[in-house]
Amino acid sequence: DAGITQSPRHKVTETGTPVTLRCHQTENHRYMYWYRQDPGHGLRLIHYSYGVKDTDKGEVSDGYSVSRSKTEDFLLTLESATSSQTSVYFCAISEGADSSYEQYFGPGTRLTVT
Amino acid sequence: GNSVTQMEGPVTLSEEAFLTINCTYTATGYPSLFWYVQYPGEGLQLLLKATKADDKGSNKGFEATYRKETTSFHLEKGSVQVSDSAVYFCALSDRGGYQKVTFGTGTKLQVIP
């Protein structure tokens, strides 16, 4: 258990509203990631963080921003939600050694944009 | 760039049948390879991994061998159970900066009694 929680677990919001999803970890991991999961696409990386205030874009970052002001929290914000952002969002951390890094996932947030 | 291709699902098997889920990859260098499993309503869990050529990862009766010559990492299990019903993801990590992982699209397995 990598001690990862996500909140909220479910959310329904309207098009055009801002939404923030939170990922919290308790084990001081340096690397954190946000993915979205959609049928037929597997998991796609939205943004990642390699330290406090250090973040970068993944392959599907348009419409999303992130912040990491503390090691334990990684926030994903949809500035103005659209129906195409209806998805399941997963947070992950990375740990490992000898260049073999495994990712561990939170339970996910199911977001519906109406 | 890196990519992972795995067989389309769903795969439907009877209990105690033999399972193979094919996975091939494209990567520069020598990636680490993983299989993850996702049960309904949950996040992904690491099932097994292999870090170099000819390594065999194994866990809970599942096995996969890192085949560099065929760039493959097929998942196998000799006798599946109903409780194995889940979505299985093949993935790789290229050991580069930021420890990023590339995932396949997932293969849904349904095991019927």
PDB file of C-alpha atoms in Angstrom:
ATOM      1  CA  ASP A   1       0.000   0.000   0.000  1.00  0.00           C
ATOM      2  CA  ALA A   2       1.656   3.229  -1.170  1.00  0.00           C
ATOM      3  CA  GLY A   3      -0.633   5.401   0.937  1.00  0.00           C
ATOM      4  CA  ILE A   4      -2.308   7.269  -1.924  1.00  0.00           C
ATOM      5  CA  THR A   5      -5.726   8.817  -1.583  1.00  0.00           C
ATOM      6  CA  GLN A   6      -7.747  10.804  -4.067  1.00  0.00           C
ATOM      7  CA  SER A   7     -10.609  13.196  -3.480  1.00  0.00           C
ATOM      8  CA  PRO A   8     -13.325  13.439  -4.409  1.00  0.00           C
ATOM      9  CA  ARG A   9     -13.982   9.882  -5.565  1.00  0.00           C
ATOM     10  CA  HIS A  10     -16.932  10.911  -7.699  1.00  0.00           C
ATOM     11  CA  LYS A  11     -17.925  14.281  -9.077  1.00  0.00           C
ATOM     12  CA  VAL A  12     -20.541  15.583 -11.473  1.00  0.00           C
ATOM     13  CA  THR A  13     -20.057  19.103 -12.754  1.00  0.00           C
ATOM     14  CA  GLU A  14     -21.357  21.357 -15.481  1.00  0.00           C
ATOM     15  CA  THR A  15     -19.546  22.452 -18.608  1.00  0.00           C
ATOM     16  CA  GLY A  16     -17.541  25.614 -18.039  1.00  0.00           C
ATOM     17  CA  THR A  17     -17.034  25.231 -14.305  1.00  0.00           C
ATOM     18  CA  PRO A  18     -13.593  24.838 -12.711  1.00  0.00           C
ATOM     19  CA  VAL A  19     -12.807  21.547 -11.006  1.00  0.00           C
ATOM     20  CA  THR A  20      -9.901  20.566  -8.768  1.00  0.00           C
ATOM     21  CA  LEU A  21      -8.961  16.992  -7.977  1.00  0.00           C
ATOM     22  CA  ARG A  22      -6.627  16.206  -5.125  1.00  0.00           C
ATOM     23  CA  CYS A  23      -4.035  13.467  -4.741  1.00  0.00           C
ATOM     24  CA  HIS A  24      -2.483  12.923  -1.330  1.00  0.00           C
ATOM     25  CA  GLN A  25       0.389  10.610  -0.424  1.00  0.00           C
ATOM     26  CA  THR A  26       1.844   9.852   2.961  1.00  0.00           C
ATOM     27  CA  GLU A  27       5.257   8.378   2.127  1.00  0.00           C
ATOM     28  CA  ASN A  28       7.261  11.336   0.860  1.00  0.00           C
ATOM     29  CA  HIS A  29       7.572  10.134  -2.739  1.00  0.00           C
ATOM     30  CA  ARG A  30       9.261  12.605  -5.046  1.00  0.00           C
ATOM     31  CA  TYR A  31       7.530  11.674  -8.305  1.00  0.00           C
ATOM     32  CA  MET A  32       3.777  11.979  -8.791  1.00  0.00           C
ATOM     33  CA  TYR A  33       1.599  11.626 -11.885  1.00  0.00           C
ATOM     34  CA  TRP A  34      -1.903  12.330 -13.118  1.00  0.00           C
ATOM     35  CA  TYR A  35      -3.479  10.047 -15.733  1.00  0.00           C
ATOM     36  CA  ARG A  36      -6.837   9.804 -17.358  1.00  0.00           C
ATOM     37  CA  GLN A  37      -8.377   6.475 -18.339  1.00  0.00           C
ATOM     38  CA  ASP A  38     -10.760   6.204 -21.245  1.00  0.00           C
ATOM     39  CA  PRO A  39     -12.060   3.151 -23.125  1.00  0.00           C
ATOM     40  CA  GLY A  40      -9.772   2.222 -25.991  1.00  0.00           C
ATOM     41  CA  HIS A  41      -6.974   4.504 -24.819  1.00  0.00           C
ATOM     42  CA  GLY A  42      -5.615   2.855 -21.720  1.00  0.00           C
ATOM     43  CA  LEU A  43      -3.959   5.334 -19.399  1.00  0.00           C
ATOM     44  CA  ARG A  44      -2.676   8.622 -20.767  1.00  0.00           C
ATOM     45  CA  LEU A  45      -0.355  10.918 -18.856  1.00  0.00           C
ATOM     46  CA  ILE A  46      -1.720  14.413 -18.203  1.00  0.00           C
ATOM     47  CA  HIS A  47       0.965  16.009 -16.018  1.00  0.00           C
ATOM     48  CA  TYR A  48       3.682  14.864 -13.689  1.00  0.00           C
ATOM     49  CA  SER A  49       5.765  16.288 -10.888  1.00  0.00           C
ATOM     50  CA  TYR A  50       9.354  15.609  -9.896  1.00  0.00           C
ATOM     51  CA  GLY A  51       9.375  17.714  -6.754  1.00  0.00           C
ATOM     52  CA  VAL A  52       7.716  20.596  -4.959  1.00  0.00           C
ATOM     53  CA  LYS A  53       6.862  23.272  -7.520  1.00  0.00           C
ATOM     54  CA  ASP A  54       8.465  21.138 -10.289  1.00  0.00           C
ATOM     55  CA  THR A  55       5.914  19.934 -12.820  1.00  0.00           C
ATOM     56  CA  ASP A  56       5.764  19.192 -16.527  1.00  0.00           C
ATOM     57  CA  LYS A  57       3.255  18.291 -19.219  1.00  0.00           C
ATOM     58  CA  GLY A  58       2.347  14.820 -20.354  1.00  0.00           C
ATOM     59  CA  GLU A  59       0.788  13.726 -23.617  1.00  0.00           C
ATOM     60  CA  VAL A  60      -2.739  15.081 -23.001  1.00  0.00           C
ATOM     61  CA  SER A  61      -2.184  18.247 -20.964  1.00  0.00           C
ATOM     62  CA  ASP A  62      -4.415  20.691 -22.882  1.00  0.00           C
ATOM     63  CA  GLY A  63      -7.169  22.041 -20.622  1.00  0.00           C
ATOM     64  CA  TYR A  64      -5.443  20.909 -17.434  1.00  0.00           C
ATOM     65  CA  SER A  65      -3.083  22.525 -14.947  1.00  0.00           C
ATOM     66  CA  VAL A  66      -1.378  21.169 -11.850  1.00  0.00           C
ATOM     67  CA  SER A  67       0.224  22.422  -8.697  1.00  0.00           C
ATOM     68  CA  ARG A  68       2.429  20.904  -6.042  1.00  0.00           C
ATOM     69  CA  SER A  69       3.128  23.205  -3.132  1.00  0.00           C
ATOM     70  CA  LYS A  70       3.824  20.351  -0.699  1.00  0.00           C
ATOM     71  CA  THR A  71       5.465  16.982  -1.241  1.00  0.00           C
ATOM     72  CA  GLU A  72       2.342  15.119  -0.178  1.00  0.00           C
ATOM     73  CA  ASP A  73      -0.246  16.896  -2.359  1.00  0.00           C
ATOM     74  CA  PHE A  74      -0.576  17.055  -6.141  1.00  0.00           C
ATOM     75  CA  LEU A  75      -3.585  18.957  -7.450  1.00  0.00           C
ATOM     76  CA  LEU A  76      -5.123  18.665 -10.910  1.00  0.00           C
ATOM     77  CA  THR A  77      -7.305  21.546 -12.089  1.00  0.00           C
ATOM     78  CA  LEU A  78      -9.654  21.694 -15.021  1.00  0.00           C
ATOM     79  CA  GLU A  79      -9.924  25.441 -15.561  1.00  0.00           C
ATOM     80  CA  SER A  80     -13.174  25.229 -17.524  1.00  0.00           C
ATOM     81  CA  ALA A  81     -14.510  21.692 -17.711  1.00  0.00           C
ATOM     82  CA  THR A  82     -15.694  20.282 -21.038  1.00  0.00           C
ATOM     83  CA  SER A  83     -17.614  17.100 -21.830  1.00  0.00           C
ATOM     84  CA  SER A  84     -14.466  15.622 -23.403  1.00  0.00           C
ATOM     85  CA  GLN A  85     -12.899  15.669 -19.931  1.00  0.00           C
ATOM     86  CA  THR A  86     -15.443  13.175 -18.619  1.00  0.00           C
ATOM     87  CA  SER A  87     -13.152  10.356 -17.553  1.00  0.00           C
ATOM     88  CA  VAL A  88     -11.668   8.440 -14.677  1.00  0.00           C
ATOM     89  CA  TYR A  89      -8.615  10.183 -13.264  1.00  0.00           C
ATOM     90  CA  PHE A  90      -5.829   8.323 -11.497  1.00  0.00           C
ATOM     91  CA  CYS A  91      -2.966   9.642  -9.472  1.00  0.00           C
ATOM     92  CA  ALA A  92       0.222   7.615  -9.149  1.00  0.00           C
ATOM     93  CA  ILE A  93       3.571   7.726  -7.402  1.00  0.00           C
ATOM     94  CA  SER A  94       6.824   6.119  -8.474  1.00  0.00           C
ATOM     95  CA  GLU A  95       9.243   4.155  -6.382  1.00  0.00           C
ATOM     96  CA  GLY A  96      11.977   1.670  -7.008  1.00  0.00           C
ATOM     97  CA  ALA A  97      15.696   1.212  -7.333  1.00  0.00           C
ATOM     98  CA  ASP A  98      18.373   0.257  -9.816  1.00  0.00           C
ATOM     99  CA  SER A  99      16.573   2.116 -12.607  1.00  0.00           C
ATOM    100  CA  SER A 100      13.498  -0.091 -12.249  1.00  0.00           C
ATOM    101  CA  TYR A 101      10.712   2.201 -11.180  1.00  0.00           C
ATOM    102  CA  GLU A 102       7.240   0.944 -10.457  1.00  0.00           C
ATOM    103  CA  GLN A 103       4.184   3.077 -10.263  1.00  0.00           C
ATOM    104  CA  TYR A 104       1.496   2.725  -7.613  1.00  0.00           C
ATOM    105  CA  PHE A 105      -1.956   4.093  -8.111  1.00  0.00           C
ATOM    106  CA  GLY A 106      -4.673   5.739  -6.111  1.00  0.00           C
ATOM    107  CA  PRO A 107      -8.281   4.516  -6.259  1.00  0.00           C
ATOM    108  CA  GLY A 108      -9.343   7.009  -8.933  1.00  0.00           C
ATOM    109  CA  THR A 109     -11.823   9.853  -9.330  1.00  0.00           C
ATOM    110  CA  ARG A 110     -14.771   9.430 -11.675  1.00  0.00           C
ATOM    111  CA  LEU A 111     -15.572  12.824 -13.181  1.00  0.00           C
ATOM    112  CA  THR A 112     -18.678  13.493 -15.251  1.00  0.00           C
ATOM    113  CA  VAL A 113     -19.037  16.802 -17.078  1.00  0.00           C
ATOM    114  CA  THR A 114     -22.620  17.482 -18.182  1.00  0.00           C
TER     115      THR A 114
ATOM    116  CA  GLY B   1       8.840   7.313 -28.909  1.00  0.00           C
ATOM    117  CA  ASN B   2       7.897   4.424 -26.695  1.00  0.00           C
ATOM    118  CA  SER B   3       4.793   2.363 -27.328  1.00  0.00           C
ATOM    119  CA  VAL B   4       3.095  -0.784 -26.070  1.00  0.00           C
ATOM    120  CA  THR B   5       0.715  -2.914 -28.100  1.00  0.00           C
ATOM    121  CA  GLN B   6      -1.416  -5.584 -26.520  1.00  0.00           C
ATOM    122  CA  MET B   7      -4.089  -7.848 -27.854  1.00  0.00           C
ATOM    123  CA  GLU B   8      -7.608  -6.566 -28.105  1.00  0.00           C
ATOM    124  CA  GLY B   9     -10.179  -7.951 -25.757  1.00  0.00           C
ATOM    125  CA  PRO B  10     -12.362  -9.008 -24.319  1.00  0.00           C
ATOM    126  CA  VAL B  11     -10.936 -12.450 -23.750  1.00  0.00           C
ATOM    127  CA  THR B  12     -13.452 -14.957 -22.418  1.00  0.00           C
ATOM    128  CA  LEU B  13     -12.223 -18.210 -20.910  1.00  0.00           C
ATOM    129  CA  SER B  14     -13.690 -21.040 -18.915  1.00  0.00           C
ATOM    130  CA  GLU B  15     -12.366 -21.623 -15.414  1.00  0.00           C
ATOM    131  CA  GLU B  16      -9.113 -23.660 -15.394  1.00  0.00           C
ATOM    132  CA  ALA B  17      -8.290 -22.726 -18.997  1.00  0.00           C
ATOM    133  CA  PHE B  18      -4.826 -21.558 -20.071  1.00  0.00           C
ATOM    134  CA  LEU B  19      -4.388 -17.817 -20.498  1.00  0.00           C
ATOM    135  CA  THR B  20      -2.116 -15.906 -22.835  1.00  0.00           C
ATOM    136  CA  ILE B  21      -2.312 -12.151 -23.350  1.00  0.00           C
ATOM    137  CA  ASN B  22       0.121 -10.901 -25.952  1.00  0.00           C
ATOM    138  CA  CYS B  23       2.169  -7.756 -25.493  1.00  0.00           C
ATOM    139  CA  THR B  24       4.851  -6.233 -27.717  1.00  0.00           C
ATOM    140  CA  TYR B  25       6.732  -3.009 -27.237  1.00  0.00           C
ATOM    141  CA  THR B  26       8.832  -0.385 -28.967  1.00  0.00           C
ATOM    142  CA  ALA B  27      11.436   1.461 -26.935  1.00  0.00           C
ATOM    143  CA  THR B  28      14.920   2.840 -27.100  1.00  0.00           C
ATOM    144  CA  GLY B  29      17.486   1.269 -24.850  1.00  0.00           C
ATOM    145  CA  TYR B  30      16.563  -1.356 -22.303  1.00  0.00           C
ATOM    146  CA  PRO B  31      13.207  -0.730 -20.714  1.00  0.00           C
ATOM    147  CA  SER B  32      11.747  -2.377 -17.652  1.00  0.00           C
ATOM    148  CA  LEU B  33       8.499  -4.201 -18.410  1.00  0.00           C
ATOM    149  CA  PHE B  34       5.400  -4.562 -16.272  1.00  0.00           C
ATOM    150  CA  TRP B  35       1.976  -6.109 -16.117  1.00  0.00           C
ATOM    151  CA  TYR B  36      -0.677  -4.303 -14.115  1.00  0.00           C
ATOM    152  CA  VAL B  37      -4.148  -5.560 -13.209  1.00  0.00           C
ATOM    153  CA  GLN B  38      -7.271  -3.497 -12.609  1.00  0.00           C
ATOM    154  CA  TYR B  39     -10.289  -4.963 -10.859  1.00  0.00           C
ATOM    155  CA  PRO B  40     -13.671  -3.270 -11.332  1.00  0.00           C
ATOM    156  CA  GLY B  41     -13.896   0.078  -9.581  1.00  0.00           C
ATOM    157  CA  GLU B  42     -10.275   0.067  -8.469  1.00  0.00           C
ATOM    158  CA  GLY B  43      -6.941   1.546  -9.468  1.00  0.00           C
ATOM    159  CA  LEU B  44      -4.194  -0.384 -11.212  1.00  0.00           C
ATOM    160  CA  GLN B  45      -2.077  -2.802  -9.178  1.00  0.00           C
ATOM    161  CA  LEU B  46       1.354  -4.016 -10.143  1.00  0.00           C
ATOM    162  CA  LEU B  47       1.114  -7.723 -10.978  1.00  0.00           C
ATOM    163  CA  LEU B  48       4.668  -8.530 -12.042  1.00  0.00           C
ATOM    164  CA  LYS B  49       7.746  -7.020 -13.615  1.00  0.00           C
ATOM    165  CA  ALA B  50      10.992  -7.865 -15.412  1.00  0.00           C
ATOM    166  CA  THR B  51      13.967  -5.564 -15.667  1.00  0.00           C
ATOM    167  CA  LYS B  52      16.278  -7.193 -18.203  1.00  0.00           C
ATOM    168  CA  ALA B  53      16.297  -9.601 -21.120  1.00  0.00           C
ATOM    169  CA  ASP B  54      15.316 -13.216 -20.306  1.00  0.00           C
ATOM    170  CA  ASP B  55      14.058 -12.258 -16.849  1.00  0.00           C
ATOM    171  CA  LYS B  56      10.824 -13.950 -15.858  1.00  0.00           C
ATOM    172  CA  GLY B  57       8.401 -12.068 -13.655  1.00  0.00           C
ATOM    173  CA  SER B  58       5.855 -14.082 -11.706  1.00  0.00           C
ATOM    174  CA  ASN B  59       3.124 -13.525  -9.162  1.00  0.00           C
ATOM    175  CA  LYS B  60      -0.141 -15.248  -8.167  1.00  0.00           C
ATOM    176  CA  GLY B  61       0.382 -17.938 -10.825  1.00  0.00           C
ATOM    177  CA  PHE B  62       0.925 -15.408 -13.618  1.00  0.00           C
ATOM    178  CA  GLU B  63       4.197 -15.326 -15.536  1.00  0.00           C
ATOM    179  CA  ALA B  64       5.805 -13.228 -18.253  1.00  0.00           C
ATOM    180  CA  THR B  65       9.270 -13.457 -19.811  1.00  0.00           C
ATOM    181  CA  TYR B  66      11.183 -10.445 -21.153  1.00  0.00           C
ATOM    182  CA  ARG B  67      12.047 -11.372 -24.758  1.00  0.00           C
ATOM    183  CA  LYS B  68      14.357  -8.755 -26.219  1.00  0.00           C
ATOM    184  CA  GLU B  69      14.749 -10.489 -29.568  1.00  0.00           C
ATOM    185  CA  THR B  70      10.998 -10.372 -30.219  1.00  0.00           C
ATOM    186  CA  THR B  71      10.336  -7.244 -28.099  1.00  0.00           C
ATOM    187  CA  SER B  72       7.584  -9.106 -26.299  1.00  0.00           C
ATOM    188  CA  PHE B  73       6.341  -9.671 -22.756  1.00  0.00           C
ATOM    189  CA  HIS B  74       3.377 -12.034 -23.009  1.00  0.00           C
ATOM    190  CA  LEU B  75       1.334 -12.756 -19.885  1.00  0.00           C
ATOM    191  CA  GLU B  76       0.460 -16.389 -19.130  1.00  0.00           C
ATOM    192  CA  LYS B  77      -1.352 -18.381 -16.484  1.00  0.00           C
ATOM    193  CA  GLY B  78      -1.840 -22.110 -16.488  1.00  0.00           C
ATOM    194  CA  SER B  79      -5.286 -22.270 -14.914  1.00  0.00           C
ATOM    195  CA  VAL B  80      -7.449 -19.177 -14.583  1.00  0.00           C
ATOM    196  CA  GLN B  81     -10.063 -18.633 -11.915  1.00  0.00           C
ATOM    197  CA  VAL B  82     -13.208 -16.530 -11.877  1.00  0.00           C
ATOM    198  CA  SER B  83     -11.405 -14.172  -9.498  1.00  0.00           C
ATOM    199  CA  ASP B  84      -8.873 -13.391 -12.263  1.00  0.00           C
ATOM    200  CA  SER B  85     -11.543 -11.523 -14.204  1.00  0.00           C
ATOM    201  CA  ALA B  86     -10.117  -8.013 -14.613  1.00  0.00           C
ATOM    202  CA  VAL B  87      -8.416  -5.695 -17.093  1.00  0.00           C
ATOM    203  CA  TYR B  88      -4.713  -6.345 -17.667  1.00  0.00           C
ATOM    204  CA  PHE B  89      -2.285  -3.642 -18.804  1.00  0.00           C
ATOM    205  CA  CYS B  90       1.162  -4.155 -20.240  1.00  0.00           C
ATOM    206  CA  ALA B  91       3.576  -1.283 -19.620  1.00  0.00           C
ATOM    207  CA  LEU B  92       7.188  -0.197 -19.929  1.00  0.00           C
ATOM    208  CA  SER B  93       9.491   2.243 -18.239  1.00  0.00           C
ATOM    209  CA  ASP B  94      12.477   3.388 -20.242  1.00  0.00           C
ATOM    210  CA  ARG B  95      14.649   4.220 -17.210  1.00  0.00           C
ATOM    211  CA  GLY B  96      14.901   7.792 -18.410  1.00  0.00           C
ATOM    212  CA  GLY B  97      14.304  10.895 -16.410  1.00  0.00           C
ATOM    213  CA  TYR B  98      11.123  11.352 -14.394  1.00  0.00           C
ATOM    214  CA  GLN B  99      10.399   7.611 -14.215  1.00  0.00           C
ATOM    215  CA  LYS B 100       7.550   7.779 -16.690  1.00  0.00           C
ATOM    216  CA  VAL B 101       5.635   4.685 -17.729  1.00  0.00           C
ATOM    217  CA  THR B 102       3.951   3.966 -21.067  1.00  0.00           C
ATOM    218  CA  PHE B 103       0.834   1.782 -20.925  1.00  0.00           C
ATOM    219  CA  GLY B 104      -0.920  -0.416 -23.434  1.00  0.00           C
ATOM    220  CA  THR B 105      -4.650  -0.025 -23.955  1.00  0.00           C
ATOM    221  CA  GLY B 106      -5.585  -2.918 -21.686  1.00  0.00           C
ATOM    222  CA  THR B 107      -7.125  -6.342 -22.261  1.00  0.00           C
ATOM    223  CA  LYS B 108     -10.290  -7.318 -20.453  1.00  0.00           C
ATOM    224  CA  LEU B 109     -10.393 -10.911 -19.225  1.00  0.00           C
ATOM    225  CA  GLN B 110     -13.642 -12.580 -18.275  1.00  0.00           C
ATOM    226  CA  VAL B 111     -13.510 -16.034 -16.714  1.00  0.00           C
ATOM    227  CA  ILE B 112     -16.751 -17.976 -16.600  1.00  0.00           C
ATOM    228  CA  PRO B 113     -17.450 -20.891 -14.219  1.00  0.00           C
TER     229      PRO B 113
END
